[in-house]
CSV table of C-alpha atoms in Angstrom, one decimal:
chain,number,residue,atom,x,y,z
A,1,UNK,CA,64.4,65.4,-16.2
A,2,UNK,CA,64.8,62.1,-17.2
A,3,UNK,CA,62.4,61.8,-19.8
A,4,UNK,CA,64.2,64.7,-21.2
A,5,UNK,CA,67.6,63.7,-20.3
A,6,UNK,CA,66.6,59.7,-22.6
A,7,UNK,CA,64.8,61.9,-25.3
A,8,UNK,CA,68.5,62.9,-25.9
A,9,UNK,CA,70.4,60.3,-25.8
A,10,UNK,CA,67.9,58.9,-28.0
A,11,UNK,CA,68.6,61.1,-30.8
A,12,UNK,CA,71.8,61.8,-30.2
A,13,UNK,CA,72.7,57.8,-30.4
A,14,UNK,CA,70.7,58.1,-33.5
A,15,UNK,CA,72.3,60.7,-35.3
A,16,UNK,CA,75.7,59.2,-33.9
A,17,UNK,CA,74.6,56.2,-35.7
A,18,UNK,CA,74.1,58.0,-39.1
A,19,UNK,CA,77.3,60.0,-38.3
A,20,UNK,CA,80.0,57.2,-37.9
A,21,UNK,CA,78.1,55.5,-41.0
A,22,UNK,CA,79.4,58.8,-43.1
A,23,UNK,CA,82.8,58.7,-41.1
A,24,UNK,CA,83.2,55.1,-42.2
A,25,UNK,CA,83.5,56.1,-45.9
A,26,UNK,CA,86.8,58.3,-44.4
A,27,UNK,CA,88.0,55.3,-42.6
A,28,UNK,CA,87.6,52.8,-45.5
A,29,UNK,CA,89.0,55.8,-47.7
A,30,UNK,CA,91.8,56.0,-45.5
A,31,UNK,CA,91.8,51.8,-45.4
A,32,UNK,CA,92.1,51.8,-49.2
A,33,UNK,CA,94.3,54.5,-50.1
A,34,UNK,CA,96.6,52.7,-47.3
A,35,UNK,CA,96.7,49.5,-48.8
A,36,UNK,CA,97.0,50.7,-52.5
A,37,UNK,CA,100.2,52.9,-51.8
A,38,UNK,CA,101.9,55.5,-49.4
A,39,UNK,CA,101.3,57.5,-52.1
A,40,UNK,CA,97.5,56.8,-52.2
A,41,UNK,CA,97.5,57.6,-49.1
A,42,UNK,CA,99.2,60.7,-48.8
A,43,UNK,CA,96.8,62.2,-51.8
A,44,UNK,CA,93.8,60.7,-49.9
A,45,UNK,CA,95.4,63.1,-46.3
A,46,UNK,CA,95.9,66.3,-48.4
A,47,UNK,CA,92.7,65.9,-50.6
A,48,UNK,CA,90.1,65.0,-48.0
A,49,UNK,CA,91.7,68.3,-46.1
A,50,UNK,CA,90.6,70.1,-48.4
A,51,UNK,CA,87.3,69.1,-49.0
A,52,UNK,CA,86.3,68.0,-45.9
A,53,UNK,CA,87.6,72.5,-45.0
A,54,UNK,CA,85.2,73.7,-48.3
A,55,UNK,CA,82.4,70.9,-46.6
A,56,UNK,CA,81.7,71.5,-43.3
A,57,UNK,CA,82.7,75.2,-43.7
A,58,UNK,CA,79.2,75.3,-46.0
A,59,UNK,CA,77.6,72.6,-44.0
A,60,UNK,CA,77.8,74.3,-41.0
A,61,UNK,CA,75.8,77.4,-42.7
A,62,UNK,CA,72.9,74.7,-43.5
A,63,UNK,CA,72.6,73.1,-39.9
A,64,UNK,CA,72.9,76.3,-38.6
A,65,UNK,CA,69.1,76.1,-39.4
A,66,UNK,CA,68.1,73.7,-37.3
A,67,UNK,CA,67.2,76.3,-34.6
A,68,UNK,CA,65.1,77.9,-36.7
A,69,UNK,CA,63.6,74.8,-37.5
A,70,UNK,CA,63.5,73.6,-34.2
A,71,UNK,CA,61.7,77.1,-32.4
A,72,UNK,CA,59.1,76.9,-35.1
A,73,UNK,CA,58.3,73.4,-34.5
A,74,UNK,CA,57.8,74.4,-30.8
A,75,UNK,CA,56.5,77.1,-31.4
A,76,UNK,CA,53.5,74.5,-33.0
A,77,UNK,CA,54.1,76.9,-36.8
A,78,UNK,CA,54.3,73.7,-38.8
A,79,UNK,CA,53.6,75.6,-42.8
A,80,UNK,CA,56.3,77.8,-41.8
A,81,UNK,CA,58.8,75.3,-41.5
A,82,UNK,CA,58.1,74.6,-45.3
A,83,UNK,CA,58.5,78.1,-46.4
A,84,UNK,CA,62.0,78.7,-44.4
A,85,UNK,CA,62.9,75.0,-45.8
A,86,UNK,CA,61.9,76.9,-49.6
A,87,UNK,CA,64.2,79.7,-48.9
A,88,UNK,CA,67.1,77.9,-47.2
A,89,UNK,CA,67.6,76.7,-51.1
A,90,UNK,CA,69.0,79.9,-52.3
A,91,UNK,CA,71.7,79.6,-49.4
A,92,UNK,CA,72.0,76.2,-50.5
A,93,UNK,CA,72.9,77.8,-54.3
A,94,UNK,CA,75.2,80.6,-53.1
A,95,UNK,CA,76.8,77.6,-51.1
A,96,UNK,CA,77.8,75.1,-54.5
A,97,UNK,CA,78.6,78.1,-56.3
A,98,UNK,CA,81.1,78.8,-54.2
A,99,UNK,CA,82.8,75.3,-52.9
A,100,UNK,CA,82.7,74.1,-56.2
A,101,UNK,CA,85.0,76.8,-57.2
A,102,UNK,CA,87.1,76.3,-54.8
A,103,UNK,CA,87.5,72.5,-55.8
A,104,UNK,CA,87.8,72.6,-59.2
A,105,UNK,CA,90.7,75.3,-58.8
A,106,UNK,CA,93.1,74.1,-55.7
A,107,UNK,CA,96.2,74.7,-57.2
A,108,UNK,CA,96.9,78.6,-55.7
A,109,UNK,CA,96.5,76.5,-52.9
A,110,UNK,CA,98.3,73.8,-53.2
A,111,UNK,CA,100.8,75.9,-54.3
A,112,UNK,CA,100.7,78.0,-51.2
A,113,UNK,CA,101.2,75.2,-49.2
A,114,UNK,CA,103.9,73.6,-50.9
A,115,UNK,CA,102.5,70.4,-51.3
A,116,UNK,CA,105.2,68.5,-53.0
A,117,UNK,CA,105.1,68.6,-56.9
A,118,UNK,CA,104.5,64.9,-57.0
A,119,UNK,CA,101.7,64.4,-55.3
A,120,UNK,CA,99.8,68.0,-57.1
A,121,UNK,CA,98.1,65.5,-59.6
A,122,UNK,CA,96.6,62.9,-57.9
A,123,UNK,CA,94.6,65.4,-55.3
A,124,UNK,CA,94.0,67.6,-58.0
A,125,UNK,CA,92.3,64.6,-59.7
A,126,UNK,CA,90.3,63.7,-56.4
A,127,UNK,CA,89.2,67.5,-55.8
A,128,UNK,CA,88.1,67.4,-59.2
A,129,UNK,CA,86.0,64.3,-58.9
A,130,UNK,CA,84.6,65.8,-55.6
A,131,UNK,CA,83.4,68.9,-56.8
A,132,UNK,CA,80.4,67.4,-58.5
A,133,UNK,CA,79.9,65.6,-55.6
A,134,UNK,CA,79.3,68.5,-53.1
A,135,UNK,CA,75.5,69.3,-55.1
A,136,UNK,CA,74.0,66.5,-53.8
A,137,UNK,CA,75.5,66.1,-50.0
A,138,UNK,CA,74.9,70.3,-49.2
A,139,UNK,CA,71.1,69.3,-50.1
A,140,UNK,CA,71.2,65.9,-48.1
A,141,UNK,CA,72.7,68.4,-45.4
A,142,UNK,CA,69.2,70.5,-45.1
A,143,UNK,CA,67.3,67.1,-45.2
A,144,UNK,CA,69.6,66.3,-42.8
A,145,UNK,CA,69.1,69.6,-40.5
A,146,UNK,CA,65.5,69.0,-41.4
A,147,UNK,CA,64.8,65.5,-39.6
A,148,UNK,CA,67.2,66.4,-36.8
A,149,UNK,CA,64.8,69.8,-36.0
A,150,UNK,CA,61.7,67.5,-36.3
A,151,UNK,CA,63.2,65.3,-33.9
A,152,UNK,CA,63.3,62.6,-36.1
A,153,UNK,CA,66.5,61.9,-36.9
A,154,UNK,CA,66.4,58.2,-37.6
A,155,UNK,CA,65.0,58.8,-40.6
A,156,UNK,CA,69.0,59.9,-42.2
A,157,UNK,CA,70.0,57.8,-40.2
A,158,UNK,CA,68.5,54.5,-41.8
A,159,UNK,CA,70.0,56.1,-45.9
A,160,UNK,CA,73.4,56.8,-44.1
A,161,UNK,CA,73.6,53.6,-42.8
A,162,UNK,CA,72.3,51.9,-45.7
A,163,UNK,CA,74.8,53.8,-48.3
A,164,UNK,CA,77.9,51.8,-46.5
A,165,UNK,CA,76.9,49.1,-48.6
A,166,UNK,CA,77.3,50.6,-52.0
A,167,UNK,CA,80.3,52.8,-50.5
A,168,UNK,CA,82.9,50.5,-49.2
A,169,UNK,CA,82.7,47.9,-52.4
A,170,UNK,CA,82.6,50.9,-54.7
A,171,UNK,CA,86.0,52.4,-53.4
A,172,UNK,CA,87.3,48.7,-53.0
A,173,UNK,CA,86.9,48.2,-56.8
A,174,UNK,CA,87.4,51.7,-58.2
A,175,UNK,CA,90.8,52.1,-56.1
A,176,UNK,CA,92.3,48.9,-57.4
A,177,UNK,CA,90.9,48.5,-60.4
A,178,UNK,CA,87.4,46.1,-61.2
A,179,UNK,CA,84.8,46.3,-64.1
A,180,UNK,CA,87.3,46.4,-66.6
A,181,UNK,CA,88.6,49.8,-64.9
A,182,UNK,CA,92.0,50.6,-64.6
A,183,UNK,CA,93.6,50.8,-60.9
A,184,UNK,CA,92.8,54.5,-60.0
A,185,UNK,CA,93.8,54.8,-56.1
A,186,UNK,CA,92.6,58.0,-54.2
A,187,UNK,CA,90.3,59.2,-57.7
A,188,UNK,CA,88.4,55.8,-57.1
A,189,UNK,CA,87.8,56.9,-54.1
A,190,UNK,CA,86.2,59.9,-54.8
A,191,UNK,CA,83.7,58.1,-57.5
A,192,UNK,CA,82.6,56.1,-55.2
A,193,UNK,CA,81.7,58.9,-52.9
A,194,UNK,CA,79.9,60.8,-55.7
A,195,UNK,CA,77.2,57.8,-57.0
A,196,UNK,CA,76.7,57.3,-52.8
A,197,UNK,CA,75.6,61.5,-52.3
A,198,UNK,CA,73.3,60.7,-55.3
A,199,UNK,CA,71.7,57.7,-54.5
A,200,UNK,CA,71.5,59.5,-50.8
A,201,UNK,CA,69.5,62.5,-52.3
A,202,UNK,CA,67.6,60.6,-54.4
A,203,UNK,CA,65.9,58.5,-51.4
A,204,UNK,CA,65.9,61.5,-49.7
A,205,UNK,CA,63.8,63.1,-52.7
A,206,UNK,CA,61.7,60.4,-52.5
A,207,UNK,CA,60.5,60.3,-48.8
A,208,UNK,CA,59.9,63.8,-48.8
A,209,UNK,CA,57.2,63.3,-51.8
A,210,UNK,CA,55.8,60.0,-50.0
A,211,UNK,CA,56.6,60.0,-46.2
A,212,UNK,CA,52.8,61.5,-44.6
A,213,UNK,CA,54.6,62.8,-41.6
A,214,UNK,CA,56.1,65.9,-43.9
A,215,UNK,CA,52.6,66.6,-44.7
A,216,UNK,CA,51.9,69.3,-42.2
A,217,UNK,CA,55.0,71.8,-43.3
A,218,UNK,CA,53.2,72.1,-47.1
A,219,UNK,CA,57.1,71.4,-48.6
A,220,UNK,CA,55.7,71.3,-52.4
A,221,UNK,CA,54.3,74.4,-52.6
A,222,UNK,CA,54.9,76.5,-55.1
A,223,UNK,CA,59.1,78.4,-54.6
A,224,UNK,CA,58.4,81.5,-53.4
A,225,UNK,CA,61.3,84.3,-54.3
A,226,UNK,CA,63.8,85.3,-52.7
A,227,UNK,CA,63.1,86.7,-48.5
A,228,UNK,CA,64.9,89.7,-47.8
A,229,UNK,CA,64.0,89.0,-43.8
A,230,UNK,CA,64.2,85.3,-43.6
A,231,UNK,CA,67.6,85.4,-45.8
A,232,UNK,CA,68.7,88.4,-43.5
A,233,UNK,CA,68.1,86.0,-40.6
A,234,UNK,CA,69.7,83.0,-42.1
A,235,UNK,CA,72.5,84.8,-43.0
A,236,UNK,CA,73.1,86.6,-39.2
A,237,UNK,CA,72.9,82.4,-37.8
A,238,UNK,CA,74.8,80.8,-40.6
A,239,UNK,CA,77.2,82.8,-42.2
A,240,UNK,CA,79.3,83.0,-38.1
A,241,UNK,CA,77.8,79.8,-37.8
A,242,UNK,CA,79.9,79.0,-41.3
A,243,UNK,CA,83.2,80.5,-40.7
A,244,UNK,CA,83.1,79.2,-37.2
A,245,UNK,CA,82.5,75.8,-38.7
A,246,UNK,CA,85.3,77.2,-41.1
A,247,UNK,CA,87.9,77.7,-38.7
A,248,UNK,CA,87.9,75.1,-36.8
A,249,UNK,CA,87.6,72.0,-39.8
A,250,UNK,CA,90.5,74.5,-40.9
A,251,UNK,CA,92.6,74.8,-38.2
A,252,UNK,CA,92.3,71.0,-38.0
A,253,UNK,CA,92.6,70.0,-41.5
A,254,UNK,CA,95.3,72.6,-42.9
A,255,UNK,CA,97.3,71.1,-40.8
A,256,UNK,CA,97.8,68.2,-43.3
A,257,UNK,CA,98.9,70.3,-45.6
A,258,UNK,CA,101.5,72.0,-43.5
A,259,UNK,CA,102.6,68.0,-42.2
A,260,UNK,CA,102.9,67.5,-46.3
A,261,UNK,CA,106.5,68.9,-47.0
A,262,UNK,CA,107.5,66.8,-44.2
A,263,UNK,CA,107.2,63.6,-47.1
A,264,UNK,CA,104.9,60.4,-47.1
A,265,UNK,CA,105.6,58.9,-43.7
A,266,UNK,CA,104.2,62.2,-41.7
A,267,UNK,CA,101.7,62.7,-44.2
A,268,UNK,CA,100.2,59.3,-43.6
A,269,UNK,CA,100.8,59.0,-40.1
A,270,UNK,CA,98.7,62.1,-39.6
A,271,UNK,CA,96.0,61.1,-41.8
A,272,UNK,CA,95.4,58.1,-39.4
A,273,UNK,CA,95.8,60.6,-36.1
A,274,UNK,CA,93.4,63.4,-37.6
A,275,UNK,CA,91.0,60.7,-38.8
A,276,UNK,CA,90.7,59.3,-35.2
A,277,UNK,CA,90.0,62.7,-34.1
A,278,UNK,CA,87.1,63.0,-36.5
A,279,UNK,CA,85.6,59.8,-35.8
A,280,UNK,CA,85.5,60.2,-31.9
A,281,UNK,CA,84.5,63.8,-32.5
A,282,UNK,CA,81.3,62.5,-34.2
A,283,UNK,CA,80.0,61.2,-30.6
A,284,UNK,CA,80.0,64.7,-28.9
A,285,UNK,CA,78.8,66.3,-32.6
A,286,UNK,CA,75.3,64.1,-32.3
A,287,UNK,CA,75.1,65.0,-27.9
A,288,UNK,CA,75.4,69.0,-29.2
A,289,UNK,CA,73.0,68.2,-31.8
A,290,UNK,CA,70.3,66.3,-29.7
A,291,UNK,CA,70.5,68.6,-27.5
A,292,UNK,CA,70.6,72.0,-29.2
A,293,UNK,CA,67.2,70.2,-30.8
A,294,UNK,CA,66.3,70.3,-27.3
A,295,UNK,CA,67.0,73.7,-25.6
A,296,UNK,CA,65.7,75.6,-29.6
A,297,UNK,CA,62.4,73.5,-29.1
A,298,UNK,CA,61.6,74.4,-25.3
A,299,UNK,CA,62.8,78.2,-26.3
A,300,UNK,CA,60.4,78.9,-29.3
A,301,UNK,CA,57.7,76.7,-26.6
A,302,UNK,CA,58.3,79.8,-24.2
A,303,UNK,CA,59.5,77.3,-21.0
A,304,UNK,CA,63.1,78.6,-20.8
A,305,UNK,CA,64.0,77.5,-17.2
A,306,UNK,CA,63.6,73.9,-18.8
A,307,UNK,CA,66.1,74.5,-22.0
A,308,UNK,CA,68.9,75.9,-19.5
A,309,UNK,CA,68.0,72.3,-17.5
A,310,UNK,CA,68.7,70.9,-20.8
A,311,UNK,CA,71.9,72.8,-21.4
A,312,UNK,CA,73.4,71.5,-18.2
A,313,UNK,CA,72.0,68.1,-18.2
A,314,UNK,CA,74.0,67.8,-22.2
A,315,UNK,CA,77.3,69.5,-20.5
A,316,UNK,CA,78.2,67.0,-18.2
A,317,UNK,CA,77.2,64.0,-20.5
A,318,UNK,CA,79.8,65.5,-22.9
A,319,UNK,CA,82.5,65.9,-20.2
A,320,UNK,CA,81.7,62.1,-18.8
A,321,UNK,CA,81.5,60.5,-22.4
A,322,UNK,CA,85.2,62.9,-23.4
A,323,UNK,CA,86.8,61.8,-20.6
A,324,UNK,CA,85.5,57.9,-21.4
A,325,UNK,CA,86.9,58.3,-25.2
A,326,UNK,CA,90.0,60.0,-24.5
A,327,UNK,CA,91.5,57.9,-21.9
A,328,UNK,CA,90.0,54.5,-25.2
A,329,UNK,CA,92.1,55.9,-27.3
A,330,UNK,CA,95.3,57.1,-24.8
A,331,UNK,CA,95.5,53.3,-23.6
A,332,UNK,CA,94.6,51.7,-26.9
A,333,UNK,CA,97.0,53.8,-29.0
A,334,UNK,CA,99.0,51.3,-30.5
A,335,UNK,CA,96.4,48.3,-31.1
A,336,UNK,CA,94.2,51.0,-33.1
A,337,UNK,CA,97.0,52.9,-35.5
A,338,UNK,CA,97.8,49.0,-36.7
A,339,UNK,CA,94.2,49.0,-38.7
A,340,UNK,CA,95.1,51.1,-40.9
A,341,UNK,CA,98.9,50.4,-42.2
A,342,UNK,CA,100.9,47.7,-42.4
A,343,UNK,CA,103.9,50.1,-42.4
A,344,UNK,CA,105.7,49.6,-38.8
A,345,UNK,CA,107.0,53.4,-39.1
A,346,UNK,CA,103.8,54.8,-39.7
A,347,UNK,CA,101.9,52.6,-37.2
A,348,UNK,CA,104.7,53.9,-35.1
A,349,UNK,CA,104.9,57.7,-36.0
A,350,UNK,CA,100.8,57.3,-35.9
A,351,UNK,CA,100.9,56.0,-32.3
A,352,UNK,CA,103.3,58.4,-31.0
A,353,UNK,CA,100.7,61.3,-31.7
A,354,UNK,CA,97.3,59.1,-30.5
A,355,UNK,CA,97.6,60.6,-26.8
A,356,UNK,CA,97.6,64.4,-28.1
A,357,UNK,CA,94.8,63.2,-29.5
A,358,UNK,CA,93.1,62.2,-26.6
A,359,UNK,CA,93.7,65.4,-25.0
A,360,UNK,CA,92.4,67.8,-28.1
A,361,UNK,CA,89.4,65.3,-28.1
A,362,UNK,CA,88.8,65.9,-24.3
A,363,UNK,CA,88.3,69.9,-25.2
A,364,UNK,CA,87.2,69.1,-28.6
A,365,UNK,CA,83.4,67.8,-26.6
A,366,UNK,CA,83.1,70.9,-24.4
A,367,UNK,CA,83.5,73.1,-26.7
A,368,UNK,CA,81.6,71.0,-29.7
A,369,UNK,CA,78.6,71.0,-27.0
A,370,UNK,CA,78.6,74.7,-25.9
A,371,UNK,CA,79.1,76.6,-29.4
A,372,UNK,CA,75.9,74.2,-30.8
A,373,UNK,CA,74.0,75.3,-27.6
A,374,UNK,CA,75.5,79.2,-27.8
A,375,UNK,CA,73.6,78.6,-31.7
A,376,UNK,CA,70.2,78.1,-29.9
A,377,UNK,CA,70.6,81.1,-28.4
A,378,UNK,CA,71.2,83.2,-31.2
A,379,UNK,CA,75.2,84.0,-29.7
A,380,UNK,CA,77.9,83.2,-33.3
A,381,UNK,CA,79.6,87.0,-33.8
A,382,UNK,CA,81.6,86.0,-30.5
A,383,UNK,CA,82.6,82.3,-30.9
A,384,UNK,CA,83.5,83.3,-34.5
A,385,UNK,CA,86.1,85.6,-32.7
A,386,UNK,CA,87.4,83.2,-29.8
A,387,UNK,CA,87.9,80.4,-32.6
A,388,UNK,CA,90.2,83.0,-35.2
A,389,UNK,CA,92.3,84.4,-32.1
A,390,UNK,CA,92.6,80.7,-30.6
A,391,UNK,CA,92.1,78.7,-33.0
A,392,UNK,CA,94.3,80.1,-35.9
A,393,UNK,CA,96.3,81.9,-33.6
A,394,UNK,CA,97.3,79.9,-30.8
A,395,UNK,CA,96.8,76.1,-32.7
A,396,UNK,CA,97.6,76.6,-36.2
A,397,UNK,CA,100.1,79.4,-36.4
A,398,UNK,CA,101.8,78.5,-32.7
A,399,UNK,CA,102.0,74.7,-35.1
A,400,UNK,CA,103.8,75.8,-37.3
A,401,UNK,CA,105.7,78.1,-35.4
A,402,UNK,CA,107.0,74.8,-33.8
A,403,UNK,CA,107.2,72.2,-36.2
A,404,UNK,CA,109.7,75.1,-38.3
A,405,UNK,CA,111.2,77.7,-36.9
A,406,UNK,CA,111.2,77.2,-33.0
A,407,UNK,CA,109.6,79.0,-30.2
A,408,UNK,CA,110.8,80.1,-27.1
A,409,UNK,CA,113.5,77.5,-27.1
A,410,UNK,CA,111.4,74.5,-28.7
A,411,UNK,CA,111.7,73.0,-31.5
A,412,UNK,CA,111.8,73.0,-34.7
A,413,UNK,CA,110.6,69.6,-34.6
A,414,UNK,CA,110.2,68.7,-38.6
A,415,UNK,CA,110.0,64.9,-38.7
A,416,UNK,CA,106.8,65.0,-36.7
A,417,UNK,CA,102.9,66.1,-37.1
A,418,UNK,CA,103.5,66.2,-32.9
A,419,UNK,CA,103.8,70.2,-32.6
A,420,UNK,CA,100.5,71.1,-34.6
A,421,UNK,CA,98.4,68.3,-32.4
A,422,UNK,CA,99.8,69.6,-29.0
A,423,UNK,CA,99.3,74.2,-30.1
A,424,UNK,CA,95.9,72.6,-31.0
A,425,UNK,CA,94.9,70.4,-28.1
A,426,UNK,CA,96.2,73.6,-25.5
A,427,UNK,CA,94.4,76.6,-27.8
A,428,UNK,CA,91.0,73.5,-27.9
A,429,UNK,CA,91.6,73.3,-24.0
A,430,UNK,CA,91.1,77.5,-23.7
A,431,UNK,CA,88.3,77.8,-26.0
A,432,UNK,CA,86.4,75.3,-24.4
A,433,UNK,CA,86.9,77.2,-21.7
A,434,UNK,CA,85.9,80.8,-22.9
A,435,UNK,CA,83.1,78.9,-24.5
A,436,UNK,CA,81.8,76.9,-20.8
A,437,UNK,CA,81.6,80.6,-19.4
A,438,UNK,CA,79.9,82.4,-22.5
A,439,UNK,CA,77.5,79.9,-21.9
A,440,UNK,CA,77.0,80.3,-17.7
A,441,UNK,CA,76.8,84.1,-18.6
A,442,UNK,CA,73.9,84.2,-20.6
A,443,UNK,CA,71.8,82.1,-19.3
A,444,UNK,CA,72.6,83.8,-16.1
A,445,UNK,CA,71.6,87.2,-17.9
A,446,UNK,CA,68.3,84.8,-18.6
A,447,UNK,CA,67.1,83.6,-15.6
A,448,UNK,CA,65.9,87.1,-14.2
A,449,UNK,CA,63.5,87.2,-16.6
A,450,UNK,CA,62.7,83.8,-17.0
A,451,UNK,CA,61.7,84.0,-13.2
A,452,UNK,CA,59.7,87.7,-13.5
């Protein structure tokens, strides 16, 4: 088990480095927009909330294919992986069409959430640019998921870290104006992301064509027609997983749209808090990806006992790391918030929210590990139902009522995003308990069959 722990931690550390590099895109844009103007930061907060909701839900459909490919690897079915990857391109095509349609026409959503008229133009411009960055981003996600299932995430990490050398200077130059172009604020950050997405896709494509490690997969055989059985299997895993991630992310990101009616001060403070929450989330996410990849590998190899041991090892690691990061965020909340803005009011409001973000993160760390491992056991419907009930119902709706109408004599609290963070942290804590119980029952049910 010591060697498996080292394998999981090495895999998780490599994935984390790449995920943090991607998150550095958002941190860079947040800092750049915050230094540009208060309105640019508010527009970025709203626009990124919409984009992340769309992208992550669609990405989740593709990420959910990792257990399929990891199991095939464990069963030594190399060429089957290549055929499965080609079939995943049909999923990519559908996801791209749906995602671009939403990003190019966000006006109904912005009106429904009562985003101020003065910000809508900036938000629509930001999303219109990112719509054309969605196709390469989703294709690169397939490449990333394939590498994770093969136990070789470092190839993706190198690309993600290296892309910072392009993203950071481009965001600064285009947001503030350079190369003869005018200052573009949040839209400049979007153009920089677009350029990086196509660069990453180009290099990933070249690596697939040239690196010997991909040769046994026979990826470049002629494209087959849609395989209904294969696509149905993808749908059973990918659609509930994608919807689960949509619920999770929208319960997090739609807060930015509801907070927008409080004004630019609350929007800017919430953007800082949500960006930190997202950055910290990368740690349990990386551990969950690594753990589920190894669990699926051993299940494909027919060793359920080894898979079960890995599940509980990953759970213990998630709990310990979650506690450490939550404590760090709570203790250093003021210095961390001050890194994002030179506006004292924004920093003070953000620092006041961060203890709630710390509680949110601890629950997030546990539930993330559980839901990824549950997907390794092809359990996706029940987690989706729990997400809808708790994250949308208790978390998002509860926060809205507490902020704007009052609940049980508490509130309304219209001048701060804190109510949303409080209800979301509570809902996520209950979700973590429910998922842990579901995982325990699943493993207990499999134990007699393994023993036999």
